Amino acid sequence: MPETSTSVIRRLRGRATGLAVAGTVLALAAPVPATALTAAAVTAAVPVADRAGAAAADPVSVLKYTAKERREALAYWTPARMKAVGRTVDLGPTGPKSKPWRGTVLKSVGRLFFVNASGADTWCTATAVRSANRSTVMTAAHCVRRGSSPFNTNTSMVFVPAYGKGKVPYGAFAVRSAATPRTWQTDSTNDMSALTVDAGRNGKKLTDVVGSQAIAFHRPVGAAVSAFGYPATRPQRGEELLHCVGTAKKEHGTQFIPCDMSGGSSGGPWLADFDAATGKGVLISVNSALDSLTPTKMYGEIWRDTAKKVYDRAQRG
């Protein structure tokens, strides 16, 4: 199984630019043209033939964190640090389509904290899903590693389910490994990832503690979707779970819903067949990219065979 050692980084998507505020790059991007540097320089270290051969050999790339790195990540991300990171970023006022979630607590949805390429603390959103190992979490690939770059990955990664306003009700779960499509590593396509997390401090596995969402692949586009995330817009600044509701439509080879959640909501779940009373649905995609820096659309990948292989690799971990 091909693996990559960790180093401090943050993704630059081939078709997107990151949203940077006050030196902190949040993981969510707009599908606007990248610079020539993004398109060429980050791929220069790996010959095209080698990239194509690796993708053909194994469509999944796996990044592993050592036991020492995982212990250090848990020690690093104290509740005080988690709360402080949101104060370093302000992406403007929360948009009218993004509403605070006031229903049943979504224990399976949480913030994914990590250190980015500049060495800055930042976050994404992620979701615990049904899995053979009871320890699998779905998010966006750009929350794990830079697109079109085999060596640049994020570090100090922990998943905090049901995070809210500085509270960590179920603890933090260190990420043991992260599977992404190899096409994300080689050419910045197929922006999704499946993480495998350690058991919590009490020795219990993640979904035994917080439950899980169902997951599906090859779902036809057109479902009513409830999307969730922890954007860095104010007044929430990542401290509160927000959501958008809309019907998914195809565009640019992906799918979108009307939504104005911004940076920090990347990797957040798209739940079809969502029951607000139970907080349960079927995960069919995750927040990936925006239509502009003043967003009106949220894009998510259409999960097909490769996404299923990524998920299967993680649930066997």
PDB file of C-alpha atoms in Angstrom:
ATOM      1  CA  MET A   1       0.000   0.000   0.000  1.00  0.00           C
ATOM      2  CA  PRO A   2       1.638   3.293  -1.040  1.00  0.00           C
ATOM      3  CA  GLU A   3       2.000   5.668   1.905  1.00  0.00           C
ATOM      4  CA  THR A   4       3.338   9.179   2.414  1.00  0.00           C
ATOM      5  CA  SER A   5       5.126  10.553   5.480  1.00  0.00           C
ATOM      6  CA  THR A   6       3.710  13.723   7.022  1.00  0.00           C
ATOM      7  CA  SER A   7       4.993  17.298   6.760  1.00  0.00           C
ATOM      8  CA  VAL A   8       3.347  20.642   7.526  1.00  0.00           C
ATOM      9  CA  ILE A   9       1.269  21.795   4.550  1.00  0.00           C
ATOM     10  CA  ARG A  10      -2.071  23.001   3.238  1.00  0.00           C
ATOM     11  CA  ARG A  11      -3.580  22.228  -0.136  1.00  0.00           C
ATOM     12  CA  LEU A  12      -3.600  24.371  -3.270  1.00  0.00           C
ATOM     13  CA  ARG A  13      -6.267  22.925  -5.506  1.00  0.00           C
ATOM     14  CA  GLY A  14      -5.448  22.910  -9.222  1.00  0.00           C
ATOM     15  CA  ARG A  15      -8.687  24.643 -10.130  1.00  0.00           C
ATOM     16  CA  ALA A  16      -8.991  26.745  -6.996  1.00  0.00           C
ATOM     17  CA  THR A  17      -7.327  29.225  -4.702  1.00  0.00           C
ATOM     18  CA  GLY A  18      -7.490  29.080  -0.916  1.00  0.00           C
ATOM     19  CA  LEU A  19      -9.268  31.648   1.197  1.00  0.00           C
ATOM     20  CA  ALA A  20      -6.572  33.327   3.256  1.00  0.00           C
ATOM     21  CA  VAL A  21      -7.304  35.743   6.099  1.00  0.00           C
ATOM     22  CA  ALA A  22      -4.777  37.227   8.522  1.00  0.00           C
ATOM     23  CA  GLY A  23      -2.188  34.619   7.637  1.00  0.00           C
ATOM     24  CA  THR A  24      -4.446  31.653   8.333  1.00  0.00           C
ATOM     25  CA  VAL A  25      -5.597  29.597   5.354  1.00  0.00           C
ATOM     26  CA  LEU A  26      -8.925  27.915   5.938  1.00  0.00           C
ATOM     27  CA  ALA A  27      -9.762  24.760   4.096  1.00  0.00           C
ATOM     28  CA  LEU A  28     -12.374  25.722   1.584  1.00  0.00           C
ATOM     29  CA  ALA A  29     -11.766  27.161  -1.836  1.00  0.00           C
ATOM     30  CA  ALA A  30     -13.487  28.779  -4.761  1.00  0.00           C
ATOM     31  CA  PRO A  31     -13.334  27.195  -8.250  1.00  0.00           C
ATOM     32  CA  VAL A  32     -11.585  30.142  -9.872  1.00  0.00           C
ATOM     33  CA  PRO A  33      -8.467  29.744 -12.046  1.00  0.00           C
ATOM     34  CA  ALA A  34      -5.242  28.941 -10.219  1.00  0.00           C
ATOM     35  CA  THR A  35      -1.984  30.678 -11.015  1.00  0.00           C
ATOM     36  CA  ALA A  36       0.542  29.098 -13.335  1.00  0.00           C
ATOM     37  CA  LEU A  37       2.653  28.346 -10.245  1.00  0.00           C
ATOM     38  CA  THR A  38      -0.140  26.273  -8.790  1.00  0.00           C
ATOM     39  CA  ALA A  39      -0.703  24.372 -11.995  1.00  0.00           C
ATOM     40  CA  ALA A  40       2.930  23.645 -12.796  1.00  0.00           C
ATOM     41  CA  ALA A  41       5.296  24.025  -9.881  1.00  0.00           C
ATOM     42  CA  VAL A  42       3.588  21.704  -7.425  1.00  0.00           C
ATOM     43  CA  THR A  43       3.575  18.851  -9.958  1.00  0.00           C
ATOM     44  CA  ALA A  44       7.116  19.334 -11.237  1.00  0.00           C
ATOM     45  CA  ALA A  45       8.695  16.938  -8.732  1.00  0.00           C
ATOM     46  CA  VAL A  46       6.783  13.922 -10.051  1.00  0.00           C
ATOM     47  CA  PRO A  47       7.054  12.960 -13.755  1.00  0.00           C
ATOM     48  CA  VAL A  48       3.747  12.542 -15.559  1.00  0.00           C
ATOM     49  CA  ALA A  49       4.511   8.920 -16.441  1.00  0.00           C
ATOM     50  CA  ASP A  50       5.202   8.118 -12.797  1.00  0.00           C
ATOM     51  CA  ARG A  51       2.002   9.793 -11.647  1.00  0.00           C
ATOM     52  CA  ALA A  52      -0.062   7.906 -14.220  1.00  0.00           C
ATOM     53  CA  GLY A  53       1.592   4.623 -13.328  1.00  0.00           C
ATOM     54  CA  ALA A  54       0.966   5.069  -9.618  1.00  0.00           C
ATOM     55  CA  ALA A  55      -2.684   5.921 -10.221  1.00  0.00           C
ATOM     56  CA  ALA A  56      -3.125   2.840 -12.388  1.00  0.00           C
ATOM     57  CA  ALA A  57      -1.442   0.631  -9.787  1.00  0.00           C
ATOM     58  CA  ASP A  58      -3.478   1.842  -6.845  1.00  0.00           C
ATOM     59  CA  PRO A  59      -6.257   4.447  -7.067  1.00  0.00           C
ATOM     60  CA  VAL A  60      -5.998   5.184  -3.339  1.00  0.00           C
ATOM     61  CA  SER A  61      -3.210   7.052  -1.568  1.00  0.00           C
ATOM     62  CA  VAL A  62      -2.801   6.505   2.176  1.00  0.00           C
ATOM     63  CA  LEU A  63      -1.127   8.887   4.603  1.00  0.00           C
ATOM     64  CA  LYS A  64      -0.212   7.504   8.041  1.00  0.00           C
ATOM     65  CA  TYR A  65       0.576   9.268  11.301  1.00  0.00           C
ATOM     66  CA  THR A  66       2.895   7.663  13.815  1.00  0.00           C
ATOM     67  CA  ALA A  67       1.875   6.886  17.390  1.00  0.00           C
ATOM     68  CA  LYS A  68       4.117   9.720  18.551  1.00  0.00           C
ATOM     69  CA  GLU A  69       2.534  12.179  16.116  1.00  0.00           C
ATOM     70  CA  ARG A  70      -0.934  11.168  17.293  1.00  0.00           C
ATOM     71  CA  ARG A  71      -0.037  11.637  20.964  1.00  0.00           C
ATOM     72  CA  GLU A  72       1.440  15.029  20.172  1.00  0.00           C
ATOM     73  CA  ALA A  73      -1.673  16.041  18.203  1.00  0.00           C
ATOM     74  CA  LEU A  74      -3.946  15.231  21.153  1.00  0.00           C
ATOM     75  CA  ALA A  75      -1.693  17.162  23.527  1.00  0.00           C
ATOM     76  CA  TYR A  76      -1.521  20.103  21.131  1.00  0.00           C
ATOM     77  CA  TRP A  77      -5.243  20.529  20.560  1.00  0.00           C
ATOM     78  CA  THR A  78      -6.431  21.562  23.988  1.00  0.00           C
ATOM     79  CA  PRO A  79      -9.992  22.946  24.302  1.00  0.00           C
ATOM     80  CA  ALA A  80      -8.489  26.403  24.778  1.00  0.00           C
ATOM     81  CA  ARG A  81      -6.518  26.129  21.526  1.00  0.00           C
ATOM     82  CA  MET A  82      -9.599  24.863  19.671  1.00  0.00           C
ATOM     83  CA  LYS A  83     -11.570  27.870  20.820  1.00  0.00           C
ATOM     84  CA  ALA A  84      -8.752  30.318  20.143  1.00  0.00           C
ATOM     85  CA  VAL A  85      -8.235  29.348  16.482  1.00  0.00           C
ATOM     86  CA  GLY A  86     -11.578  30.817  15.416  1.00  0.00           C
ATOM     87  CA  ARG A  87     -10.613  34.199  16.792  1.00  0.00           C
ATOM     88  CA  THR A  88      -7.718  34.425  14.307  1.00  0.00           C
ATOM     89  CA  VAL A  89     -10.000  34.431  11.245  1.00  0.00           C
ATOM     90  CA  ASP A  90     -12.935  36.551  10.123  1.00  0.00           C
ATOM     91  CA  LEU A  91     -14.445  35.748   6.714  1.00  0.00           C
ATOM     92  CA  GLY A  92     -17.158  38.362   6.994  1.00  0.00           C
ATOM     93  CA  PRO A  93     -20.779  38.072   8.052  1.00  0.00           C
ATOM     94  CA  THR A  94     -22.587  34.746   7.901  1.00  0.00           C
ATOM     95  CA  GLY A  95     -24.687  34.610   4.734  1.00  0.00           C
ATOM     96  CA  PRO A  96     -28.480  34.426   4.645  1.00  0.00           C
ATOM     97  CA  LYS A  97     -28.531  30.810   3.438  1.00  0.00           C
ATOM     98  CA  SER A  98     -26.382  29.559   6.350  1.00  0.00           C
ATOM     99  CA  LYS A  99     -28.486  28.916   9.433  1.00  0.00           C
ATOM    100  CA  PRO A 100     -27.356  27.808  12.885  1.00  0.00           C
ATOM    101  CA  TRP A 101     -28.414  24.228  13.526  1.00  0.00           C
ATOM    102  CA  ARG A 102     -30.922  24.213  16.396  1.00  0.00           C
ATOM    103  CA  GLY A 103     -32.240  20.669  16.077  1.00  0.00           C
ATOM    104  CA  THR A 104     -31.103  17.373  17.554  1.00  0.00           C
ATOM    105  CA  VAL A 105     -27.408  17.378  18.405  1.00  0.00           C
ATOM    106  CA  LEU A 106     -25.493  15.851  15.495  1.00  0.00           C
ATOM    107  CA  LYS A 107     -23.021  13.843  17.552  1.00  0.00           C
ATOM    108  CA  SER A 108     -21.466  12.331  14.430  1.00  0.00           C
ATOM    109  CA  VAL A 109     -20.513  15.728  12.914  1.00  0.00           C
ATOM    110  CA  GLY A 110     -17.590  17.726  14.249  1.00  0.00           C
ATOM    111  CA  ARG A 111     -14.588  19.939  13.647  1.00  0.00           C
ATOM    112  CA  LEU A 112     -11.399  18.496  12.200  1.00  0.00           C
ATOM    113  CA  PHE A 113      -8.470  20.484  13.595  1.00  0.00           C
ATOM    114  CA  PHE A 114      -4.984  20.469  12.051  1.00  0.00           C
ATOM    115  CA  VAL A 115      -1.868  22.546  11.328  1.00  0.00           C
ATOM    116  CA  ASN A 116      -1.570  23.926   7.798  1.00  0.00           C
ATOM    117  CA  ALA A 117       1.323  24.669   5.431  1.00  0.00           C
ATOM    118  CA  SER A 118       2.150  27.996   7.024  1.00  0.00           C
ATOM    119  CA  GLY A 119       2.303  26.380  10.443  1.00  0.00           C
ATOM    120  CA  ALA A 120      -1.010  27.974  11.390  1.00  0.00           C
ATOM    121  CA  ASP A 121      -3.783  26.293  13.341  1.00  0.00           C
ATOM    122  CA  THR A 122      -6.933  25.771  11.281  1.00  0.00           C
ATOM    123  CA  TRP A 123      -9.865  23.417  10.744  1.00  0.00           C
ATOM    124  CA  CYS A 124     -12.333  21.647   8.490  1.00  0.00           C
ATOM    125  CA  THR A 125     -15.573  19.773   9.163  1.00  0.00           C
ATOM    126  CA  ALA A 126     -15.971  15.981   9.144  1.00  0.00           C
ATOM    127  CA  THR A 127     -18.490  13.184   9.827  1.00  0.00           C
ATOM    128  CA  ALA A 128     -18.373   9.771  11.486  1.00  0.00           C
ATOM    129  CA  VAL A 129     -19.959   7.128   9.242  1.00  0.00           C
ATOM    130  CA  ARG A 130     -20.959   3.485   9.445  1.00  0.00           C
ATOM    131  CA  SER A 131     -17.894   1.339   8.929  1.00  0.00           C
ATOM    132  CA  ALA A 132     -16.421  -2.079   9.616  1.00  0.00           C
ATOM    133  CA  ASN A 133     -13.854  -0.634  12.030  1.00  0.00           C
ATOM    134  CA  ARG A 134     -16.335   1.761  13.713  1.00  0.00           C
ATOM    135  CA  SER A 135     -13.625   4.409  13.344  1.00  0.00           C
ATOM    136  CA  THR A 136     -14.088   6.006   9.897  1.00  0.00           C
ATOM    137  CA  VAL A 137     -14.604   9.720   9.282  1.00  0.00           C
ATOM    138  CA  MET A 138     -15.378  11.397   5.938  1.00  0.00           C
ATOM    139  CA  THR A 139     -14.104  14.820   4.900  1.00  0.00           C
ATOM    140  CA  ALA A 140     -12.580  16.640   1.893  1.00  0.00           C
ATOM    141  CA  ALA A 141      -9.202  15.613   0.428  1.00  0.00           C
ATOM    142  CA  HIS A 142      -7.926  19.184   0.620  1.00  0.00           C
ATOM    143  CA  CYS A 143      -8.365  18.968   4.399  1.00  0.00           C
ATOM    144  CA  VAL A 144      -5.676  16.266   4.372  1.00  0.00           C
ATOM    145  CA  ARG A 145      -3.162  17.176   1.695  1.00  0.00           C
ATOM    146  CA  ARG A 146      -2.355  19.652  -1.042  1.00  0.00           C
ATOM    147  CA  GLY A 147      -3.692  18.700  -4.441  1.00  0.00           C
ATOM    148  CA  SER A 148      -1.185  17.857  -7.198  1.00  0.00           C
ATOM    149  CA  SER A 149       1.585  17.302  -4.678  1.00  0.00           C
ATOM    150  CA  PRO A 150       2.660  13.874  -3.381  1.00  0.00           C
ATOM    151  CA  PHE A 151       4.632  15.164  -0.403  1.00  0.00           C
ATOM    152  CA  ASN A 152       2.686  18.096   1.086  1.00  0.00           C
ATOM    153  CA  THR A 153       0.314  17.048   3.848  1.00  0.00           C
ATOM    154  CA  ASN A 154      -1.379  18.493   6.927  1.00  0.00           C
ATOM    155  CA  THR A 155      -0.288  17.521  10.429  1.00  0.00           C
ATOM    156  CA  SER A 156      -1.516  17.357  14.048  1.00  0.00           C
ATOM    157  CA  MET A 157      -4.966  16.217  12.951  1.00  0.00           C
ATOM    158  CA  VAL A 158      -7.769  15.429  15.429  1.00  0.00           C
ATOM    159  CA  PHE A 159     -11.526  14.949  15.024  1.00  0.00           C
ATOM    160  CA  VAL A 160     -13.793  16.504  17.672  1.00  0.00           C
ATOM    161  CA  PRO A 161     -17.396  15.285  17.299  1.00  0.00           C
ATOM    162  CA  ALA A 162     -20.247  17.609  18.290  1.00  0.00           C
ATOM    163  CA  TYR A 163     -17.873  20.488  18.988  1.00  0.00           C
ATOM    164  CA  GLY A 164     -19.694  23.639  20.041  1.00  0.00           C
ATOM    165  CA  LYS A 165     -18.662  26.930  21.627  1.00  0.00           C
ATOM    166  CA  GLY A 166     -15.508  25.593  23.208  1.00  0.00           C
ATOM    167  CA  LYS A 167     -17.102  22.401  24.477  1.00  0.00           C
ATOM    168  CA  VAL A 168     -15.672  18.986  23.599  1.00  0.00           C
ATOM    169  CA  PRO A 169     -18.453  16.689  24.837  1.00  0.00           C
ATOM    170  CA  TYR A 170     -17.067  13.404  23.478  1.00  0.00           C
ATOM    171  CA  GLY A 171     -13.368  14.139  23.481  1.00  0.00           C
ATOM    172  CA  ALA A 172     -10.897  14.301  20.601  1.00  0.00           C
ATOM    173  CA  PHE A 173      -9.943  11.395  18.333  1.00  0.00           C
ATOM    174  CA  ALA A 174      -6.477  11.403  16.771  1.00  0.00           C
ATOM    175  CA  VAL A 175      -6.343  10.632  13.042  1.00  0.00           C
ATOM    176  CA  ARG A 176      -4.302   7.457  12.482  1.00  0.00           C
ATOM    177  CA  SER A 177      -4.471   7.391   8.687  1.00  0.00           C
ATOM    178  CA  ALA A 178      -6.052   9.329   5.844  1.00  0.00           C
ATOM    179  CA  ALA A 179      -7.040   7.820   2.491  1.00  0.00           C
ATOM    180  CA  THR A 180      -7.558  10.040  -0.548  1.00  0.00           C
ATOM    181  CA  PRO A 181      -7.978   9.371  -4.267  1.00  0.00           C
ATOM    182  CA  ARG A 182      -4.565   9.230  -5.932  1.00  0.00           C
ATOM    183  CA  THR A 183      -5.999  11.558  -8.585  1.00  0.00           C
ATOM    184  CA  TRP A 184      -6.201  14.231  -5.879  1.00  0.00           C
ATOM    185  CA  GLN A 185      -2.513  13.766  -5.161  1.00  0.00           C
ATOM    186  CA  THR A 186      -1.540  13.841  -8.845  1.00  0.00           C
ATOM    187  CA  ASP A 187      -3.953  16.274 -10.513  1.00  0.00           C
ATOM    188  CA  SER A 188      -6.288  17.783  -7.871  1.00  0.00           C
ATOM    189  CA  THR A 189      -9.431  15.890  -8.875  1.00  0.00           C
ATOM    190  CA  ASN A 190     -11.926  13.978  -6.719  1.00  0.00           C
ATOM    191  CA  ASP A 191     -11.853  16.053  -3.542  1.00  0.00           C
ATOM    192  CA  MET A 192     -12.897  13.588  -0.833  1.00  0.00           C
ATOM    193  CA  SER A 193     -11.157  11.674   1.919  1.00  0.00           C
ATOM    194  CA  ALA A 194     -11.802   8.930   4.462  1.00  0.00           C
ATOM    195  CA  LEU A 195      -9.958   9.032   7.778  1.00  0.00           C
ATOM    196  CA  THR A 196      -9.337   6.285  10.304  1.00  0.00           C
ATOM    197  CA  VAL A 197      -9.179   7.507  13.896  1.00  0.00           C
ATOM    198  CA  ASP A 198      -7.842   6.018  17.108  1.00  0.00           C
ATOM    199  CA  ALA A 199     -10.126   5.018  19.950  1.00  0.00           C
ATOM    200  CA  GLY A 200     -10.888   7.735  22.471  1.00  0.00           C
ATOM    201  CA  ARG A 201      -9.232   8.163  25.851  1.00  0.00           C
ATOM    202  CA  ASN A 202     -11.653   5.684  27.400  1.00  0.00           C
ATOM    203  CA  GLY A 203     -10.693   3.049  24.828  1.00  0.00           C
ATOM    204  CA  LYS A 204     -14.051   3.149  23.040  1.00  0.00           C
ATOM    205  CA  LYS A 205     -14.227   3.353  19.263  1.00  0.00           C
ATOM    206  CA  LEU A 206     -15.620   6.500  17.676  1.00  0.00           C
ATOM    207  CA  THR A 207     -19.011   5.344  16.422  1.00  0.00           C
ATOM    208  CA  ASP A 208     -19.637   3.366  19.627  1.00  0.00           C
ATOM    209  CA  VAL A 209     -19.450   6.753  21.341  1.00  0.00           C
ATOM    210  CA  VAL A 210     -21.208   9.144  18.940  1.00  0.00           C
ATOM    211  CA  GLY A 211     -23.108   6.938  16.483  1.00  0.00           C
ATOM    212  CA  SER A 212     -22.749   7.321  12.736  1.00  0.00           C
ATOM    213  CA  GLN A 213     -24.372   8.412   9.515  1.00  0.00           C
ATOM    214  CA  ALA A 214     -25.208   5.982   6.724  1.00  0.00           C
ATOM    215  CA  ILE A 215     -23.119   6.401   3.567  1.00  0.00           C
ATOM    216  CA  ALA A 216     -23.957   5.778  -0.102  1.00  0.00           C
ATOM    217  CA  PHE A 217     -22.193   5.821  -3.464  1.00  0.00           C
ATOM    218  CA  HIS A 218     -23.538   6.066  -7.015  1.00  0.00           C
ATOM    219  CA  ARG A 219     -26.576   8.021  -5.840  1.00  0.00           C
ATOM    220  CA  PRO A 220     -28.288   9.899  -8.700  1.00  0.00           C
ATOM    221  CA  VAL A 221     -27.805  13.664  -8.488  1.00  0.00           C
ATOM    222  CA  GLY A 222     -30.979  15.512  -7.575  1.00  0.00           C
ATOM    223  CA  ALA A 223     -31.605  14.708  -3.929  1.00  0.00           C
ATOM    224  CA  ALA A 224     -32.707  17.224  -1.345  1.00  0.00           C
ATOM    225  CA  VAL A 225     -29.560  17.827   0.712  1.00  0.00           C
ATOM    226  CA  SER A 226     -28.862  19.223   4.164  1.00  0.00           C
ATOM    227  CA  ALA A 227     -25.228  20.389   4.265  1.00  0.00           C
ATOM    228  CA  PHE A 228     -23.445  21.175   7.524  1.00  0.00           C
ATOM    229  CA  GLY A 229     -20.215  22.910   8.478  1.00  0.00           C
ATOM    230  CA  TYR A 230     -18.266  25.141  10.854  1.00  0.00           C
ATOM    231  CA  PRO A 231     -17.452  28.205   8.706  1.00  0.00           C
ATOM    232  CA  ALA A 232     -15.286  31.081   9.928  1.00  0.00           C
ATOM    233  CA  THR A 233     -17.933  33.702   9.252  1.00  0.00           C
ATOM    234  CA  ARG A 234     -19.145  35.918  12.058  1.00  0.00           C
ATOM    235  CA  PRO A 235     -20.615  35.862  14.590  1.00  0.00           C
ATOM    236  CA  GLN A 236     -19.977  32.111  14.825  1.00  0.00           C
ATOM    237  CA  ARG A 237     -16.264  32.062  13.760  1.00  0.00           C
ATOM    238  CA  GLY A 238     -16.251  28.253  13.687  1.00  0.00           C
ATOM    239  CA  GLU A 239     -17.751  27.865  17.141  1.00  0.00           C
ATOM    240  CA  GLU A 240     -21.197  26.757  15.980  1.00  0.00           C
ATOM    241  CA  LEU A 241     -22.534  24.246  13.461  1.00  0.00           C
ATOM    242  CA  LEU A 242     -24.354  25.882  10.520  1.00  0.00           C
ATOM    243  CA  HIS A 243     -26.374  24.301   7.739  1.00  0.00           C
ATOM    244  CA  CYS A 244     -27.842  24.926   4.301  1.00  0.00           C
ATOM    245  CA  VAL A 245     -30.703  23.111   2.595  1.00  0.00           C
ATOM    246  CA  GLY A 246     -31.135  22.704  -1.155  1.00  0.00           C
ATOM    247  CA  THR A 247     -31.635  20.359  -4.077  1.00  0.00           C
ATOM    248  CA  ALA A 248     -28.427  19.120  -5.691  1.00  0.00           C
ATOM    249  CA  LYS A 249     -27.819  19.821  -9.385  1.00  0.00           C
ATOM    250  CA  LYS A 250     -25.000  18.808 -11.738  1.00  0.00           C
ATOM    251  CA  GLU A 251     -22.450  21.402 -12.845  1.00  0.00           C
ATOM    252  CA  HIS A 252     -18.763  21.324 -13.894  1.00  0.00           C
ATOM    253  CA  GLY A 253     -18.668  17.545 -13.512  1.00  0.00           C
ATOM    254  CA  THR A 254     -19.649  17.815  -9.860  1.00  0.00           C
ATOM    255  CA  GLN A 255     -22.842  18.792  -8.056  1.00  0.00           C
ATOM    256  CA  PHE A 256     -23.892  21.900  -6.163  1.00  0.00           C
ATOM    257  CA  ILE A 257     -26.529  23.221  -3.815  1.00  0.00           C
ATOM    258  CA  PRO A 258     -27.416  26.842  -3.033  1.00  0.00           C
ATOM    259  CA  CYS A 259     -25.249  27.602   0.009  1.00  0.00           C
ATOM    260  CA  ASP A 260     -23.046  30.427   1.298  1.00  0.00           C
ATOM    261  CA  MET A 261     -21.067  28.666   4.021  1.00  0.00           C
ATOM    262  CA  SER A 262     -17.435  29.671   3.679  1.00  0.00           C
ATOM    263  CA  GLY A 263     -13.936  28.603   4.785  1.00  0.00           C
ATOM    264  CA  GLY A 264     -13.915  26.087   7.625  1.00  0.00           C
ATOM    265  CA  SER A 265     -17.001  24.243   6.373  1.00  0.00           C
ATOM    266  CA  SER A 266     -14.938  22.148   3.943  1.00  0.00           C
ATOM    267  CA  GLY A 267     -15.503  18.436   4.400  1.00  0.00           C
ATOM    268  CA  GLY A 268     -18.874  18.974   6.047  1.00  0.00           C
ATOM    269  CA  PRO A 269     -21.541  16.382   5.265  1.00  0.00           C
ATOM    270  CA  TRP A 270     -24.146  16.392   2.519  1.00  0.00           C
ATOM    271  CA  LEU A 271     -26.965  14.376   4.065  1.00  0.00           C
ATOM    272  CA  ALA A 272     -29.780  13.115   1.846  1.00  0.00           C
ATOM    273  CA  ASP A 273     -32.970  11.659   3.342  1.00  0.00           C
ATOM    274  CA  PHE A 274     -32.216  13.760   6.408  1.00  0.00           C
ATOM    275  CA  ASP A 275     -34.557  13.460   9.392  1.00  0.00           C
ATOM    276  CA  ALA A 276     -34.238  16.552  11.571  1.00  0.00           C
ATOM    277  CA  ALA A 277     -35.920  14.796  14.483  1.00  0.00           C
ATOM    278  CA  THR A 278     -33.328  12.021  14.665  1.00  0.00           C
ATOM    279  CA  GLY A 279     -30.372  13.863  13.121  1.00  0.00           C
ATOM    280  CA  LYS A 280     -29.833  10.955  10.746  1.00  0.00           C
ATOM    281  CA  GLY A 281     -29.431  10.867   6.980  1.00  0.00           C
ATOM    282  CA  VAL A 282     -27.353   9.318   4.221  1.00  0.00           C
ATOM    283  CA  LEU A 283     -23.968  10.852   3.453  1.00  0.00           C
ATOM    284  CA  ILE A 284     -23.631  11.310  -0.317  1.00  0.00           C
ATOM    285  CA  SER A 285     -20.873  13.946  -0.561  1.00  0.00           C
ATOM    286  CA  VAL A 286     -18.985  16.615   1.400  1.00  0.00           C
ATOM    287  CA  ASN A 287     -18.441  20.354   1.044  1.00  0.00           C
ATOM    288  CA  SER A 288     -15.627  20.853  -1.451  1.00  0.00           C
ATOM    289  CA  ALA A 289     -15.559  24.254  -3.167  1.00  0.00           C
ATOM    290  CA  LEU A 290     -17.402  27.546  -3.656  1.00  0.00           C
ATOM    291  CA  ASP A 291     -18.465  29.379  -6.789  1.00  0.00           C
ATOM    292  CA  SER A 292     -16.781  32.635  -5.709  1.00  0.00           C
ATOM    293  CA  LEU A 293     -15.306  34.467  -2.755  1.00  0.00           C
ATOM    294  CA  THR A 294     -18.814  35.751  -2.116  1.00  0.00           C
ATOM    295  CA  PRO A 295     -20.440  32.350  -2.380  1.00  0.00           C
ATOM    296  CA  THR A 296     -23.884  31.422  -3.613  1.00  0.00           C
ATOM    297  CA  LYS A 297     -23.145  27.765  -4.460  1.00  0.00           C
ATOM    298  CA  MET A 298     -21.438  24.946  -2.596  1.00  0.00           C
ATOM    299  CA  TYR A 299     -19.931  22.139  -4.701  1.00  0.00           C
ATOM    300  CA  GLY A 300     -19.491  18.502  -3.748  1.00  0.00           C
ATOM    301  CA  GLU A 301     -18.039  15.574  -5.656  1.00  0.00           C
ATOM    302  CA  ILE A 302     -20.285  12.895  -7.117  1.00  0.00           C
ATOM    303  CA  TRP A 303     -19.162   9.764  -5.276  1.00  0.00           C
ATOM    304  CA  ARG A 304     -18.597   6.805  -7.572  1.00  0.00           C
ATOM    305  CA  ASP A 305     -16.186   3.828  -7.674  1.00  0.00           C
ATOM    306  CA  THR A 306     -13.059   5.678  -6.570  1.00  0.00           C
ATOM    307  CA  ALA A 307     -14.802   7.242  -3.589  1.00  0.00           C
ATOM    308  CA  LYS A 308     -16.030   3.801  -2.552  1.00  0.00           C
ATOM    309  CA  LYS A 309     -12.473   2.431  -2.764  1.00  0.00           C
ATOM    310  CA  VAL A 310     -11.205   5.283  -0.596  1.00  0.00           C
ATOM    311  CA  TYR A 311     -13.894   4.587   2.001  1.00  0.00           C
ATOM    312  CA  ASP A 312     -13.230   0.843   1.927  1.00  0.00           C
ATOM    313  CA  ARG A 313      -9.506   1.392   2.485  1.00  0.00           C
ATOM    314  CA  ALA A 314     -10.236   3.527   5.543  1.00  0.00           C
ATOM    315  CA  GLN A 315     -12.827   1.200   7.072  1.00  0.00           C
ATOM    316  CA  ARG A 316     -10.334  -1.662   6.907  1.00  0.00           C
ATOM    317  CA  GLY A 317      -7.734   0.421   8.729  1.00  0.00           C
TER     318      GLY A 317
END
